[in-house]
Coordinates of C-alpha atoms in Angstrom, one line a residue:
M1 CA 0.0 0.0 0.0
K2 CA 1.3 3.4 -0.9
K3 CA 2.1 5.6 2.1
N4 CA 1.2 8.8 0.3
L5 CA -2.1 8.7 -1.5
L6 CA -2.5 10.6 -4.8
L7 CA -5.5 12.8 -4.7
F8 CA -6.8 13.7 -8.1
L9 CA -9.0 16.6 -8.8
S10 CA -10.4 17.6 -12.2
L11 CA -12.3 20.9 -11.7
F12 CA -15.0 23.1 -13.2
C13 CA -15.9 26.3 -11.4
F14 CA -19.1 28.3 -12.2
I15 CA -17.9 31.5 -10.4
R16 CA -14.9 31.7 -8.1
L17 CA -15.0 34.2 -5.3
D18 CA -12.4 34.4 -2.4
A19 CA -15.1 33.6 0.2
Q20 CA -16.7 30.3 -0.9
F21 CA -15.9 27.1 -2.7
Q22 CA -16.8 23.5 -2.9
K23 CA -14.3 20.7 -4.0
Y24 CA -14.3 16.9 -3.9
Y25 CA -11.2 14.8 -3.2
F26 CA -11.5 11.2 -4.3
T27 CA -9.2 8.9 -2.5
S28 CA -9.7 6.3 0.4
V29 CA -12.7 6.3 2.8
T30 CA -12.8 8.9 5.6
D31 CA -13.6 7.4 9.0
R32 CA -15.7 9.4 11.5
H33 CA -12.7 11.1 13.0
A34 CA -11.7 14.1 10.9
E35 CA -11.0 17.8 11.5
I36 CA -10.3 21.0 9.6
S37 CA -7.7 23.5 10.7
V38 CA -6.9 26.9 9.1
L39 CA -3.4 28.1 9.2
S40 CA -2.0 31.6 9.7
S41 CA -1.3 31.7 5.9
G42 CA -4.9 30.9 5.1
N43 CA -4.0 27.4 4.0
I44 CA -6.2 24.6 5.2
L45 CA -4.9 21.4 7.0
V46 CA -7.3 18.3 7.0
S47 CA -6.5 15.6 9.5
R48 CA -8.5 12.4 9.2
Q49 CA -8.6 8.7 10.1
T50 CA -8.9 6.8 6.8
I51 CA -9.2 3.2 5.6
D52 CA -7.5 1.8 2.5
T53 CA -7.3 -1.9 1.5
G54 CA -8.7 -2.9 5.0
K55 CA -6.1 -0.9 6.9
S56 CA -6.8 2.1 9.1
Y57 CA -4.2 4.9 9.4
F58 CA -3.8 8.7 10.0
Q59 CA -3.5 11.2 7.2
F60 CA -2.7 14.9 6.7
I61 CA -3.9 16.8 3.6
K62 CA -2.8 20.3 3.1
T63 CA -4.6 22.6 0.6
N64 CA -4.4 26.3 -0.2
S65 CA -7.2 28.7 0.7
F66 CA -9.3 27.6 -2.3
G67 CA -9.0 23.9 -1.4
D68 CA -6.4 23.0 -4.0
T69 CA -4.2 20.1 -2.8
L70 CA -0.7 21.1 -1.9
W71 CA 0.5 17.7 -0.4
T72 CA -0.7 14.6 1.3
R73 CA 1.1 12.6 4.1
S74 CA 0.2 9.3 5.7
D75 CA 3.6 8.0 6.8
Y76 CA 2.8 7.7 10.5
D77 CA 2.2 4.0 11.0
S78 CA 5.2 3.6 13.3
L79 CA 3.7 6.2 15.7
I80 CA -0.1 6.0 15.5
N81 CA -2.6 3.9 13.7
H82 CA -5.9 5.2 15.0
Y83 CA -6.4 9.0 15.1
Y84 CA -9.2 10.7 17.2
C85 CA -8.5 14.3 17.7
I86 CA -6.3 17.3 17.0
R87 CA -5.9 20.7 18.5
H88 CA -4.2 23.8 17.1
S89 CA -1.5 24.9 19.7
G90 CA -0.4 28.2 18.1
N91 CA 2.5 29.0 15.8
D92 CA 0.9 26.6 13.3
Q93 CA 1.7 23.6 15.4
F94 CA -0.7 20.8 16.4
Y95 CA -1.3 18.3 19.3
I96 CA -2.6 14.9 18.0
G97 CA -4.3 12.2 20.1
G98 CA -5.0 8.7 19.2
S99 CA -3.8 5.1 19.9
K100 CA -1.2 2.6 18.7
L101 CA -1.6 -1.1 18.5
D102 CA 1.8 -2.9 18.9
S103 CA 2.9 -6.3 17.7
G104 CA 1.6 -8.0 20.9
N105 CA -1.9 -6.7 20.2
I106 CA -1.6 -4.1 23.1
R107 CA -3.2 -0.8 22.5
S108 CA -1.8 2.4 24.1
A109 CA -2.7 6.0 24.1
V110 CA -0.5 8.3 21.9
L111 CA 0.1 12.0 22.0
M112 CA 2.0 13.7 19.2
K113 CA 3.0 17.3 18.2
S114 CA 3.4 18.3 14.6
D115 CA 4.2 21.3 12.5
S116 CA 2.1 22.6 9.6
S117 CA 4.2 20.5 7.2
G118 CA 3.1 17.3 8.9
N119 CA 6.6 16.7 10.5
I120 CA 6.3 15.1 14.0
L121 CA 8.2 17.1 16.6
W122 CA 7.7 14.6 19.3
S123 CA 5.6 11.6 20.3
K124 CA 4.6 10.1 23.6
K125 CA 3.0 6.7 24.3
Y126 CA 1.3 6.1 27.6
P127 CA 1.0 2.8 29.5
D128 CA -2.0 0.8 28.5
S129 CA -2.8 0.5 32.2
L130 CA -3.5 4.2 32.3
F131 CA -5.7 4.4 29.1
Q132 CA -5.7 2.9 25.6
S133 CA -6.7 5.9 23.6
I134 CA -6.9 9.7 23.6
Q135 CA -10.4 10.8 22.4
F136 CA -10.2 14.5 23.1
L137 CA -7.6 17.1 24.0
Q138 CA -7.7 20.8 24.9
T139 CA -5.0 23.4 25.5
L140 CA -5.4 25.2 28.9
S141 CA -5.0 28.8 30.0
D142 CA -1.8 27.8 31.9
G143 CA -0.1 26.3 28.7
N144 CA -0.7 22.8 29.9
L145 CA -3.0 20.1 28.2
L146 CA -6.2 18.3 29.2
L147 CA -6.6 14.8 27.8
L148 CA -9.7 12.7 27.8
G149 CA -9.1 9.0 27.2
R150 CA -10.6 5.5 27.5
Y151 CA -9.7 2.5 29.5
Y152 CA -11.3 -0.7 28.5
H153 CA -10.6 -4.3 29.5
Y154 CA -13.1 -6.6 27.9
P155 CA -15.6 -7.8 28.8
V156 CA -16.4 -6.0 32.1
T157 CA -14.1 -2.9 32.8
H158 CA -14.7 0.4 30.9
Y159 CA -14.3 3.9 32.1
G160 CA -13.2 7.3 31.0
V161 CA -9.9 8.9 32.1
M162 CA -9.0 12.6 32.4
A163 CA -5.4 13.6 32.5
K164 CA -3.6 16.9 32.9
T165 CA -0.2 17.1 31.3
D166 CA 2.5 19.8 30.7
S167 CA 3.0 21.0 27.1
M168 CA 5.3 18.0 26.4
G169 CA 2.7 15.5 27.5
N170 CA 4.2 14.6 30.9
I171 CA 1.4 13.6 33.3
I172 CA 0.7 16.0 36.2
W173 CA -2.4 14.2 37.5
T174 CA -5.1 11.8 36.4
S175 CA -8.7 11.3 37.3
K176 CA -11.2 8.7 36.2
D177 CA -15.0 8.2 35.9
T178 CA -16.5 7.4 39.3
V179 CA -20.0 6.5 38.0
G180 CA -19.0 3.4 36.1
S181 CA -18.7 2.5 32.4
I182 CA -18.8 6.2 31.3
F183 CA -16.5 7.5 28.6
F184 CA -15.5 11.1 28.6
T185 CA -15.9 12.8 25.2
Y186 CA -15.7 16.7 25.5
A187 CA -14.4 19.2 28.0
I188 CA -14.1 22.9 28.6
E189 CA -12.0 24.9 31.2
M190 CA -14.0 26.9 33.8
P191 CA -13.2 30.4 35.0
D192 CA -11.9 28.8 38.3
H193 CA -9.6 26.5 36.2
G194 CA -11.8 23.5 37.0
F195 CA -13.5 21.6 34.2
V196 CA -16.9 20.7 32.9
V197 CA -16.8 17.3 31.0
G198 CA -19.4 15.6 28.8
G199 CA -19.6 11.8 28.8
M200 CA -21.6 8.9 27.5
P201 CA -22.3 5.4 28.9
Y202 CA -20.4 2.5 27.2
Y203 CA -23.6 0.4 27.0
S204 CA -26.1 3.1 25.5
N205 CA -26.3 6.2 23.3
E206 CA -29.6 7.3 24.7
Y207 CA -28.0 9.0 27.8
N208 CA -25.4 11.6 28.4
F209 CA -23.5 12.8 31.5
T210 CA -22.3 16.1 32.5
Y211 CA -19.5 16.3 35.1
R212 CA -18.0 19.2 37.1
F213 CA -14.4 18.7 38.3
D214 CA -12.2 21.0 40.3
S215 CA -8.7 22.1 39.0
T216 CA -7.0 19.0 40.3
G217 CA -9.5 16.5 38.9
N218 CA -11.8 15.9 41.9
T219 CA -15.4 15.3 41.0
L220 CA -17.7 18.0 42.4
W221 CA -21.0 16.9 40.8
W222 CA -22.3 14.9 37.9
R223 CA -25.8 14.9 36.2
T224 CA -27.6 12.6 33.7
G225 CA -29.4 13.9 30.6
Y226 CA -31.4 12.1 28.0
G227 CA -30.0 11.9 24.5
G228 CA -26.6 10.8 23.2
A229 CA -24.3 11.5 20.4
I230 CA -21.9 9.6 18.0
K231 CA -18.9 11.9 18.0
S232 CA -19.0 14.8 20.5
Y233 CA -21.1 16.2 23.3
P234 CA -20.4 19.9 23.3
V235 CA -20.5 21.7 26.6
V236 CA -20.8 25.5 26.4
L237 CA -20.4 28.2 29.1
L238 CA -23.0 31.1 28.6
D239 CA -23.0 33.7 31.3
T240 CA -23.4 31.7 34.6
T241 CA -24.9 28.5 33.1
I242 CA -23.5 25.3 31.6
I243 CA -25.2 24.1 28.4
S244 CA -24.9 20.4 27.4
I245 CA -25.9 19.6 23.8
S246 CA -26.4 16.0 22.7
F247 CA -28.0 14.0 19.9
M248 CA -31.3 12.3 20.3
P249 CA -31.3 8.8 18.5
H250 CA -33.4 9.0 15.4
Y251 CA -35.3 5.9 16.4
V252 CA -36.6 7.7 19.5
V253 CA -37.2 11.4 18.4
P254 CA -34.7 12.6 15.8
G255 CA -33.1 15.8 16.9
I256 CA -31.0 17.3 19.6
T257 CA -31.4 17.6 23.4
I258 CA -30.5 20.7 25.4
N259 CA -29.7 20.5 29.2
K260 CA -28.8 23.7 31.0
Y261 CA -27.3 23.8 34.5
D262 CA -26.1 26.4 36.9
F263 CA -22.6 26.2 38.2
T264 CA -23.7 24.2 41.2
G265 CA -25.5 21.6 39.1
N266 CA -29.1 22.6 39.4
N267 CA -30.9 21.8 36.2
I268 CA -32.7 24.8 34.8
L269 CA -33.7 23.6 31.3
N270 CA -34.5 20.4 29.5
R271 CA -35.5 20.7 25.9
I272 CA -35.8 18.5 22.8
I273 CA -35.5 20.1 19.4
D274 CA -37.0 18.0 16.6
F275 CA -35.1 17.5 13.3
P276 CA -37.4 15.2 11.4
D277 CA -35.0 14.5 8.5
L278 CA -31.9 14.2 10.6
K279 CA -30.6 10.5 11.0
E280 CA -27.2 11.1 12.3
V281 CA -25.1 13.8 14.0
N282 CA -21.4 13.6 13.8
E283 CA -20.5 17.0 15.4
I284 CA -22.0 20.0 17.1
T285 CA -19.7 22.9 17.0
P286 CA -20.0 26.3 18.8
A287 CA -20.1 29.2 16.3
S288 CA -20.1 33.0 16.5
N289 CA -22.8 34.9 18.5
F290 CA -23.3 31.9 20.8
G291 CA -24.6 30.0 17.9
Y292 CA -23.9 26.3 16.8
L293 CA -23.1 24.3 13.7
I294 CA -24.6 20.8 13.4
T295 CA -23.1 18.5 10.8
G296 CA -24.6 15.1 10.0
G297 CA -26.6 13.1 7.5
K298 CA -30.1 12.7 6.3
Y299 CA -30.5 9.1 5.1
Q300 CA -33.0 8.2 2.4
D301 CA -32.1 4.5 2.0
Y302 CA -29.0 2.3 1.9
Y303 CA -27.7 3.8 -1.3
N304 CA -28.7 7.4 -0.7
S305 CA -27.6 9.8 2.0
V306 CA -27.4 13.6 2.1
A307 CA -24.8 15.5 4.1
V308 CA -26.3 18.4 5.9
V309 CA -25.1 21.3 8.0
Y310 CA -27.5 23.4 10.2
K311 CA -26.7 26.8 11.7
L312 CA -28.5 27.5 14.9
D313 CA -28.7 30.8 16.8
S314 CA -28.0 31.0 20.6
A315 CA -31.6 30.0 21.4
F316 CA -31.2 26.9 19.1
N317 CA -33.5 28.1 16.4
I318 CA -32.5 27.1 12.9
E319 CA -31.0 30.1 10.9
W320 CA -30.4 28.1 7.8
E321 CA -29.8 24.6 6.5
K322 CA -27.4 23.5 3.7
D323 CA -27.6 20.1 2.0
I324 CA -24.5 18.7 0.3
D325 CA -25.7 16.0 -2.0
N326 CA -23.7 15.9 -5.3
Y327 CA -23.1 12.2 -4.8
L328 CA -25.3 9.3 -3.8
L329 CA -24.0 8.8 -0.3
E330 CA -22.6 11.7 1.7
N331 CA -22.4 12.4 5.4
G332 CA -21.4 15.6 7.1
T333 CA -18.3 14.9 9.3
T334 CA -17.1 18.2 10.8
A335 CA -17.4 22.0 10.5
I336 CA -15.5 25.1 11.8
Q337 CA -16.0 28.8 11.6
V338 CA -13.3 30.7 9.5
G339 CA -13.0 34.3 10.8
N340 CA -16.3 36.1 11.0
H341 CA -17.6 35.7 7.5
S342 CA -17.6 32.0 6.5
Y343 CA -17.8 28.4 7.6
L344 CA -15.8 25.3 6.3
I345 CA -17.6 22.0 6.1
M346 CA -16.2 18.6 5.6
A347 CA -18.4 15.8 4.3
N348 CA -17.6 12.1 3.7
V349 CA -18.3 10.4 0.3
N350 CA -18.8 6.7 0.2
S351 CA -20.9 5.9 -2.9
H352 CA -21.8 2.2 -3.2
K353 CA -23.4 2.7 -6.7
S354 CA -20.6 4.7 -8.3
D355 CA -17.7 3.1 -6.3
L356 CA -16.3 6.6 -5.2
N357 CA -14.8 7.2 -1.9
G358 CA -13.3 10.4 -0.4
F359 CA -14.5 13.6 1.0
S360 CA -15.5 17.2 0.1
L361 CA -14.7 20.6 1.5
T362 CA -17.3 23.3 1.2
K363 CA -16.9 26.9 2.2
L364 CA -20.1 28.7 2.9
D365 CA -20.8 32.4 3.6
T366 CA -22.7 33.4 6.8
I367 CA -26.1 32.5 5.3
G368 CA -25.1 29.2 3.9
N369 CA -24.4 30.0 0.3
V370 CA -21.7 28.3 -1.8
V371 CA -21.0 29.7 -5.3
S372 CA -18.7 27.1 -6.9
V373 CA -19.2 23.3 -7.2
E374 CA -16.2 21.4 -8.5
M375 CA -16.3 17.7 -9.4
P376 CA -14.2 15.3 -11.6
Q377 CA -14.9 15.9 -15.3
K378 CA -14.9 13.3 -18.0
S379 CA -13.7 13.8 -21.6
A380 CA -15.5 15.8 -24.2
T381 CA -17.0 12.6 -25.7
S382 CA -19.9 12.9 -23.3
A383 CA -20.5 16.6 -24.2
C384 CA -24.1 17.8 -24.6
L385 CA -25.8 20.6 -26.5
V386 CA -28.6 23.0 -25.2
Y387 CA -30.6 24.9 -27.8
P388 CA -31.9 27.5 -28.2
N389 CA -29.7 29.5 -25.9
P390 CA -30.8 32.2 -24.9
F391 CA -34.4 30.9 -24.5
S392 CA -37.6 32.1 -22.8
V393 CA -39.6 29.1 -21.6
S394 CA -37.9 25.9 -22.5
A395 CA -34.9 24.4 -24.3
T396 CA -33.8 21.0 -25.5
L397 CA -30.8 19.2 -24.1
T398 CA -29.1 16.5 -26.3
A399 CA -26.5 14.3 -24.9
N400 CA -24.2 11.5 -26.1
N401 CA -26.0 8.5 -24.3
P402 CA -26.0 5.4 -26.5
E403 CA -26.3 3.0 -23.5
N404 CA -29.2 4.9 -22.0
K405 CA -27.5 5.5 -18.7
M406 CA -29.0 7.5 -15.9
F407 CA -27.9 11.2 -16.3
S408 CA -28.6 14.2 -14.1
I409 CA -29.0 17.8 -15.3
A410 CA -28.7 20.5 -12.6
V411 CA -29.2 24.2 -13.2
Y412 CA -27.6 26.7 -10.7
D413 CA -28.2 30.4 -10.3
V414 CA -25.3 32.8 -9.8
F415 CA -25.2 32.1 -6.0
G416 CA -24.6 28.4 -6.6
K417 CA -28.1 27.3 -5.6
I418 CA -29.7 24.5 -7.5
V419 CA -32.9 25.8 -9.1
Y420 CA -33.7 23.0 -11.5
E421 CA -32.7 19.3 -11.4
E422 CA -33.8 16.2 -13.3
W423 CA -32.7 12.6 -14.0
F424 CA -33.1 11.0 -17.4
N425 CA -31.9 8.0 -19.4
T426 CA -32.4 9.1 -23.0
S427 CA -30.4 11.2 -25.4
S428 CA -32.5 14.3 -25.2
L429 CA -34.5 16.2 -22.6
I430 CA -36.8 19.3 -22.5
I431 CA -35.7 21.7 -19.9
N432 CA -38.7 23.6 -18.7
T433 CA -37.9 26.8 -16.8
N434 CA -41.3 28.4 -16.4
N435 CA -40.6 29.3 -12.8
L436 CA -37.2 31.0 -13.3
S437 CA -36.7 34.7 -13.6
T438 CA -34.6 36.1 -16.5
G439 CA -30.8 36.1 -16.1
I440 CA -27.7 34.0 -16.3
Y441 CA -27.6 30.4 -15.0
F442 CA -25.1 27.5 -15.2
Y443 CA -25.8 23.8 -15.9
R444 CA -24.0 20.6 -15.0
L445 CA -24.5 17.2 -16.6
T446 CA -23.4 14.2 -14.6
D447 CA -23.8 10.5 -14.6
G448 CA -23.7 10.3 -10.7
S449 CA -20.0 9.8 -10.5
A450 CA -18.5 12.5 -12.6
I451 CA -19.2 15.6 -14.6
L452 CA -20.0 15.0 -18.4
S453 CA -20.6 18.5 -19.5
T454 CA -21.1 22.0 -18.2
G455 CA -22.1 25.4 -19.6
K456 CA -24.0 28.6 -19.3
L457 CA -27.8 29.2 -19.9
V458 CA -29.4 32.6 -20.5
I459 CA -33.0 33.1 -20.0
D460 CA -34.4 36.2 -21.6

């Protein structure tokens, strides 16, 4: 297996603005664990757990500010083989948490530090008797680190571990779950330098736990809430309250649950917010103005899934929703805010029908618009013709389709929004645009796996 995967990208861009883009990277499958970081130069660093030919490994991908790939690195097998988390430490350096399985089938937690070129500056492996993986890490106000890990000894012993280390990963103190079989998943530092930690039971994803620890890891209180999540349980400080956000399993009531506590642990709010189409939440990320980004998937059936990102305000009302569904099976993985004017979304692609694997990066403005969509493009032998053009009510599209394959025609406005879409398996199609106003539009013809043709339409 090659250590450095070759990412290929054949691009077409409707309109290219500095603020927004969408690009696809077809390579190996992205596991659930992936993060996006923006460097001081404006370049983007993608870190992900990936699977290729049955083997899992950690990978860095660096792109420029428009998402064009600069390099890919995955030569970390000797140090880490399962990645869970990353944290920007300043000066474009990163702490990386995960685990390493040795030749004796013993799994140990691993902490590494890298620069923005993917070079490992140092690496530390912890005894498996302490914990076997680092699931979350956070830099603290005193320059030290907080690590959340898992200890599991099948079939009966499972618990979460919290460790404070210095900036080189040396242990200062450790604390573990006192409830039993609870894994820690997310933490924030309190004004008194204590911690609020979110957790989930090993045996169920229908419940979540919120812990309050002092600055040396002693448990002050813990509370149980209804609702779980797959990847993270964000905990947010707002004024003098603690807000715990979790995912309600879709087979119960699809949506998210909100639990609000004061600093002494009194519960002052329980709320369930219904998202009828949401089948999976991978991440809930705090955004500007005390809002939130939710990334996940809306499943239609085994072969069809739509990646989705929701922007919520501070009262958890939906401000906007953006679907990412250029391929047959996509799932939102992670999201971050970039400055004050845009959001960067990563979505996994695993299309059973078209045998495509990889991921996408989508940069949206503050109201969820993306203006360019870029996908692989096939040769001109699959070109199509649209006539008349300009037109007023309808136009005819002819395509080279001798095998009567399923094609899709999508028409976009100048803001990148799909305003017309239709599937067909013939060599011609009547495009009816009665509901569209006059102006310039762009079309894209695909076969579900790649672009066949693109062009401009003018409605007069």
